[in-house]
């Protein structure tokens, strides 16, 4: 009982600190773009900037004095009580702004949420008690009166308190710098990042203090204490060379995302699965800070996300050498320490626990991590053997996407990976990877909770296909666990070639080289009319093609759209058929240019062979060019492998 009580208290304390830290960072992060804008204006136009300009330099002071604190206050107030809270919070913050001579970021982080909280409580008091017709009067005057009162409180009470705190914090930083102790902050910062406070430490604490310092000195070392990408890069490179199993296979991709993309949380699971590796990032962090101290280097504004590009973009003009040394040496030291740990205490290849570590990280942070899960999600299942494309009907879009990705995975050397397509309603939790259109992702998730999910904006040429191929490479690497037996599933016609059925599904009469439609809906009608003429569908199916288009676009990319009916409309299909219409001048398909419209009606997967051929054609620029120049229906049929008239 005692043990349980202690654990509960620890968990409650952690959750409380986590929520508070998330709230602090939540006021800063949405406004990072404004901080960067101020940093760019400062870097360019101040007297010591790259292109000094007295007129444009006039923006620097008002931006940091008024714009940034008011944005922070508005964001904090809105988090508490919506737009109403944001307005009163920003108005009240003017009190602390005019009452001091330092940027009031911390004051804004106090006054914005505090005023909004008071407003929320006052609104609750007279909720339902205001007579009809007087609501606007009460709302406006109560907000104005409260904002005025809180502005006075801010100027007379909160402002002086914040100035005292800021002066004390600055004195602490100066003391640490002058006595060579600032690198020791990595002992706190690096573990706090990995556990759950990375954004809270950086944006909730260091960014406000760093901005005040940057205003006075033109740069601040504080912006790079947490955001330095060097320690994480060194750790991941150590895993890439001396790690084992999935950790080793996934580390290079994670390093690229961390260093170039600036998403530092992707390396956190690699620390959590072997906690002693935190020594590598602490050592790297201390080295990086030490180099900044001895070279007097810093950034003009926050680097967010912590990408090497963002770091260099915000580097002060006299700090490029110091910042470069900081990043490079931090990565080197982290790599050396991490490599030593992995050599003397290697992780067994079959029990590296990357998936469990990712889950632990998400538990600590209180939220899912898409980038980490994408790289580590296969750890608990071993090699990937099944990938499914899911759409509403499982008939057109998903079949095309499955064909494209199947070819990519086979070219990568993994023909054993089964790539199929399905209607969302028919999904079962037996797949390793699930791919859906971004508008359907939430519908598919409950059916396949144990799979790794990828959402795409189109099925023909999504850049996420490259991520899936890399995930397959990492999961099915030679030193990963033995390949699991692929569960029995109905093979689609595209897998088996199925060319014999093409002539029955696509005929000369269903090919039109010069469509008459000029709009999306008219093109759907034209494609549906060809299916009707074949006797393949009834009028209800054509109506369902429009219904499907209203829910999720069937635009595929590469000038192609493949309208088809909903899953519920399959009962209106008499036989599989495909129609192809070319629009030489192109038509507007929800803002996308379309020159080829392929109408689809399929039962029993009989149409998948022709869809596979269409997918292959439309991922080949030369073949698309041939289609655009075709002068007869027979040429089109030949391009898609149709040999009989």
mmCIF file with all atom_site columns, C-alpha atoms in Angstrom, residues 263-338:
data_model
loop_
_atom_site.group_PDB
_atom_site.id
_atom_site.type_symbol
_atom_site.label_atom_id
_atom_site.label_alt_id
_atom_site.label_comp_id
_atom_site.label_asym_id
_atom_site.label_entity_id
_atom_site.label_seq_id
_atom_site.pdbx_PDB_ins_code
_atom_site.Cartn_x
_atom_site.Cartn_y
_atom_site.Cartn_z
_atom_site.occupancy
_atom_site.B_iso_or_equiv
_atom_site.pdbx_formal_charge
_atom_site.auth_seq_id
_atom_site.auth_comp_id
_atom_site.auth_asym_id
_atom_site.auth_atom_id
_atom_site.pdbx_PDB_model_num
ATOM 1  C CA . UNK A 1 263 ? 12.747 17.085 -34.350 1.00 0.00 ? 263 UNK A CA 1
ATOM 2  C CA . UNK A 1 264 ? 14.882 16.231 -31.326 1.00 0.00 ? 264 UNK A CA 1
ATOM 3  C CA . UNK A 1 265 ? 12.347 13.952 -29.681 1.00 0.00 ? 265 UNK A CA 1
ATOM 4  C CA . UNK A 1 266 ? 13.127 11.255 -32.216 1.00 0.00 ? 266 UNK A CA 1
ATOM 5  C CA . UNK A 1 267 ? 16.311 10.333 -30.339 1.00 0.00 ? 267 UNK A CA 1
ATOM 6  C CA . UNK A 1 268 ? 14.627 10.137 -26.923 1.00 0.00 ? 268 UNK A CA 1
ATOM 7  C CA . UNK A 1 269 ? 13.617 6.428  -27.258 1.00 0.00 ? 269 UNK A CA 1
ATOM 8  C CA . UNK A 1 270 ? 17.246 5.536  -28.014 1.00 0.00 ? 270 UNK A CA 1
ATOM 9  C CA . UNK A 1 271 ? 18.169 6.955  -24.622 1.00 0.00 ? 271 UNK A CA 1
ATOM 10 C CA . UNK A 1 272 ? 15.225 5.424  -22.775 1.00 0.00 ? 272 UNK A CA 1
ATOM 11 C CA . UNK A 1 273 ? 15.969 1.881  -23.975 1.00 0.00 ? 273 UNK A CA 1
ATOM 12 C CA . UNK A 1 274 ? 19.482 2.209  -22.506 1.00 0.00 ? 274 UNK A CA 1
ATOM 13 C CA . UNK A 1 275 ? 19.313 5.000  -19.899 1.00 0.00 ? 275 UNK A CA 1
ATOM 14 C CA . UNK A 1 276 ? 23.083 5.135  -19.334 1.00 0.00 ? 276 UNK A CA 1
ATOM 15 C CA . UNK A 1 277 ? 23.282 6.681  -22.826 1.00 0.00 ? 277 UNK A CA 1
ATOM 16 C CA . UNK A 1 278 ? 22.073 9.947  -21.265 1.00 0.00 ? 278 UNK A CA 1
ATOM 17 C CA . UNK A 1 279 ? 25.715 10.401 -20.279 1.00 0.00 ? 279 UNK A CA 1
ATOM 18 C CA . UNK A 1 280 ? 26.529 10.769 -23.976 1.00 0.00 ? 280 UNK A CA 1
ATOM 19 C CA . UNK A 1 281 ? 24.087 13.638 -24.503 1.00 0.00 ? 281 UNK A CA 1
ATOM 20 C CA . UNK A 1 282 ? 25.090 15.295 -21.221 1.00 0.00 ? 282 UNK A CA 1
ATOM 21 C CA . UNK A 1 283 ? 28.752 15.138 -22.250 1.00 0.00 ? 283 UNK A CA 1
ATOM 22 C CA . UNK A 1 284 ? 27.911 16.468 -25.708 1.00 0.00 ? 284 UNK A CA 1
ATOM 23 C CA . UNK A 1 285 ? 25.711 19.220 -24.287 1.00 0.00 ? 285 UNK A CA 1
ATOM 24 C CA . UNK A 1 286 ? 28.367 20.359 -21.820 1.00 0.00 ? 286 UNK A CA 1
ATOM 25 C CA . UNK A 1 287 ? 30.973 20.435 -24.598 1.00 0.00 ? 287 UNK A CA 1
ATOM 26 C CA . UNK A 1 288 ? 28.729 22.493 -26.862 1.00 0.00 ? 288 UNK A CA 1
ATOM 27 C CA . UNK A 1 289 ? 27.947 25.036 -24.137 1.00 0.00 ? 289 UNK A CA 1
ATOM 28 C CA . UNK A 1 290 ? 31.623 25.256 -23.161 1.00 0.00 ? 290 UNK A CA 1
ATOM 29 C CA . UNK A 1 291 ? 32.550 26.156 -26.747 1.00 0.00 ? 291 UNK A CA 1
ATOM 30 C CA . UNK A 1 292 ? 29.886 28.863 -26.818 1.00 0.00 ? 292 UNK A CA 1
ATOM 31 C CA . UNK A 1 293 ? 31.194 30.309 -23.574 1.00 0.00 ? 293 UNK A CA 1
ATOM 32 C CA . UNK A 1 294 ? 34.873 30.457 -24.579 1.00 0.00 ? 294 UNK A CA 1
ATOM 33 C CA . UNK A 1 295 ? 34.086 31.872 -28.038 1.00 0.00 ? 295 UNK A CA 1
ATOM 34 C CA . UNK A 1 296 ? 31.424 34.311 -26.790 1.00 0.00 ? 296 UNK A CA 1
ATOM 35 C CA . UNK A 1 297 ? 28.952 33.015 -29.386 1.00 0.00 ? 297 UNK A CA 1
ATOM 36 C CA . UNK A 1 298 ? 25.184 33.029 -29.458 1.00 0.00 ? 298 UNK A CA 1
ATOM 37 C CA . UNK A 1 299 ? 22.017 33.323 -31.518 1.00 0.00 ? 299 UNK A CA 1
ATOM 38 C CA . UNK A 1 300 ? 19.964 36.437 -32.206 1.00 0.00 ? 300 UNK A CA 1
ATOM 39 C CA . UNK A 1 301 ? 16.621 34.661 -31.766 1.00 0.00 ? 301 UNK A CA 1
ATOM 40 C CA . UNK A 1 302 ? 15.261 31.181 -30.950 1.00 0.00 ? 302 UNK A CA 1
ATOM 41 C CA . UNK A 1 303 ? 16.130 28.339 -33.341 1.00 0.00 ? 303 UNK A CA 1
ATOM 42 C CA . UNK A 1 304 ? 12.874 26.446 -33.667 1.00 0.00 ? 304 UNK A CA 1
ATOM 43 C CA . UNK A 1 305 ? 12.711 23.690 -34.560 1.00 0.00 ? 305 UNK A CA 1
ATOM 44 C CA . UNK A 1 306 ? 16.263 22.789 -33.542 1.00 0.00 ? 306 UNK A CA 1
ATOM 45 C CA . UNK A 1 307 ? 17.427 22.135 -37.102 1.00 0.00 ? 307 UNK A CA 1
ATOM 46 C CA . UNK A 1 308 ? 20.974 22.982 -38.132 1.00 0.00 ? 308 UNK A CA 1
ATOM 47 C CA . UNK A 1 309 ? 19.435 25.284 -40.747 1.00 0.00 ? 309 UNK A CA 1
ATOM 48 C CA . UNK A 1 310 ? 17.402 27.154 -38.117 1.00 0.00 ? 310 UNK A CA 1
ATOM 49 C CA . UNK A 1 311 ? 20.492 27.397 -35.898 1.00 0.00 ? 311 UNK A CA 1
ATOM 50 C CA . UNK A 1 312 ? 22.606 28.980 -38.641 1.00 0.00 ? 312 UNK A CA 1
ATOM 51 C CA . UNK A 1 313 ? 19.758 31.262 -39.730 1.00 0.00 ? 313 UNK A CA 1
ATOM 52 C CA . UNK A 1 314 ? 19.594 32.751 -36.221 1.00 0.00 ? 314 UNK A CA 1
ATOM 53 C CA . UNK A 1 315 ? 23.370 32.831 -35.563 1.00 0.00 ? 315 UNK A CA 1
ATOM 54 C CA . UNK A 1 316 ? 24.827 36.275 -34.814 1.00 0.00 ? 316 UNK A CA 1
ATOM 55 C CA . UNK A 1 317 ? 27.198 37.591 -37.471 1.00 0.00 ? 317 UNK A CA 1
ATOM 56 C CA . UNK A 1 318 ? 30.252 37.178 -35.211 1.00 0.00 ? 318 UNK A CA 1
ATOM 57 C CA . UNK A 1 319 ? 29.320 33.713 -33.953 1.00 0.00 ? 319 UNK A CA 1
ATOM 58 C CA . UNK A 1 320 ? 29.410 31.351 -36.932 1.00 0.00 ? 320 UNK A CA 1
ATOM 59 C CA . UNK A 1 321 ? 32.766 29.823 -35.978 1.00 0.00 ? 321 UNK A CA 1
ATOM 60 C CA . UNK A 1 322 ? 31.766 29.381 -32.351 1.00 0.00 ? 322 UNK A CA 1
ATOM 61 C CA . UNK A 1 323 ? 28.362 27.922 -33.152 1.00 0.00 ? 323 UNK A CA 1
ATOM 62 C CA . UNK A 1 324 ? 29.898 25.530 -35.685 1.00 0.00 ? 324 UNK A CA 1
ATOM 63 C CA . UNK A 1 325 ? 32.475 24.352 -33.143 1.00 0.00 ? 325 UNK A CA 1
ATOM 64 C CA . UNK A 1 326 ? 29.715 23.989 -30.564 1.00 0.00 ? 326 UNK A CA 1
ATOM 65 C CA . UNK A 1 327 ? 27.603 21.739 -32.793 1.00 0.00 ? 327 UNK A CA 1
ATOM 66 C CA . UNK A 1 328 ? 30.482 19.686 -34.236 1.00 0.00 ? 328 UNK A CA 1
ATOM 67 C CA . UNK A 1 329 ? 32.285 19.084 -30.938 1.00 0.00 ? 329 UNK A CA 1
ATOM 68 C CA . UNK A 1 330 ? 29.018 18.361 -29.114 1.00 0.00 ? 330 UNK A CA 1
ATOM 69 C CA . UNK A 1 331 ? 28.234 15.686 -31.713 1.00 0.00 ? 331 UNK A CA 1
ATOM 70 C CA . UNK A 1 332 ? 31.794 14.304 -31.525 1.00 0.00 ? 332 UNK A CA 1
ATOM 71 C CA . UNK A 1 333 ? 31.849 13.962 -27.740 1.00 0.00 ? 333 UNK A CA 1
ATOM 72 C CA . UNK A 1 334 ? 28.335 12.484 -27.668 1.00 0.00 ? 334 UNK A CA 1
ATOM 73 C CA . UNK A 1 335 ? 29.369 10.000 -30.368 1.00 0.00 ? 335 UNK A CA 1
ATOM 74 C CA . UNK A 1 336 ? 32.543 8.937  -28.545 1.00 0.00 ? 336 UNK A CA 1
ATOM 75 C CA . UNK A 1 337 ? 30.801 8.423  -25.199 1.00 0.00 ? 337 UNK A CA 1
ATOM 76 C CA . UNK A 1 338 ? 27.860 6.644  -26.796 1.00 0.00 ? 338 UNK A CA 1
#
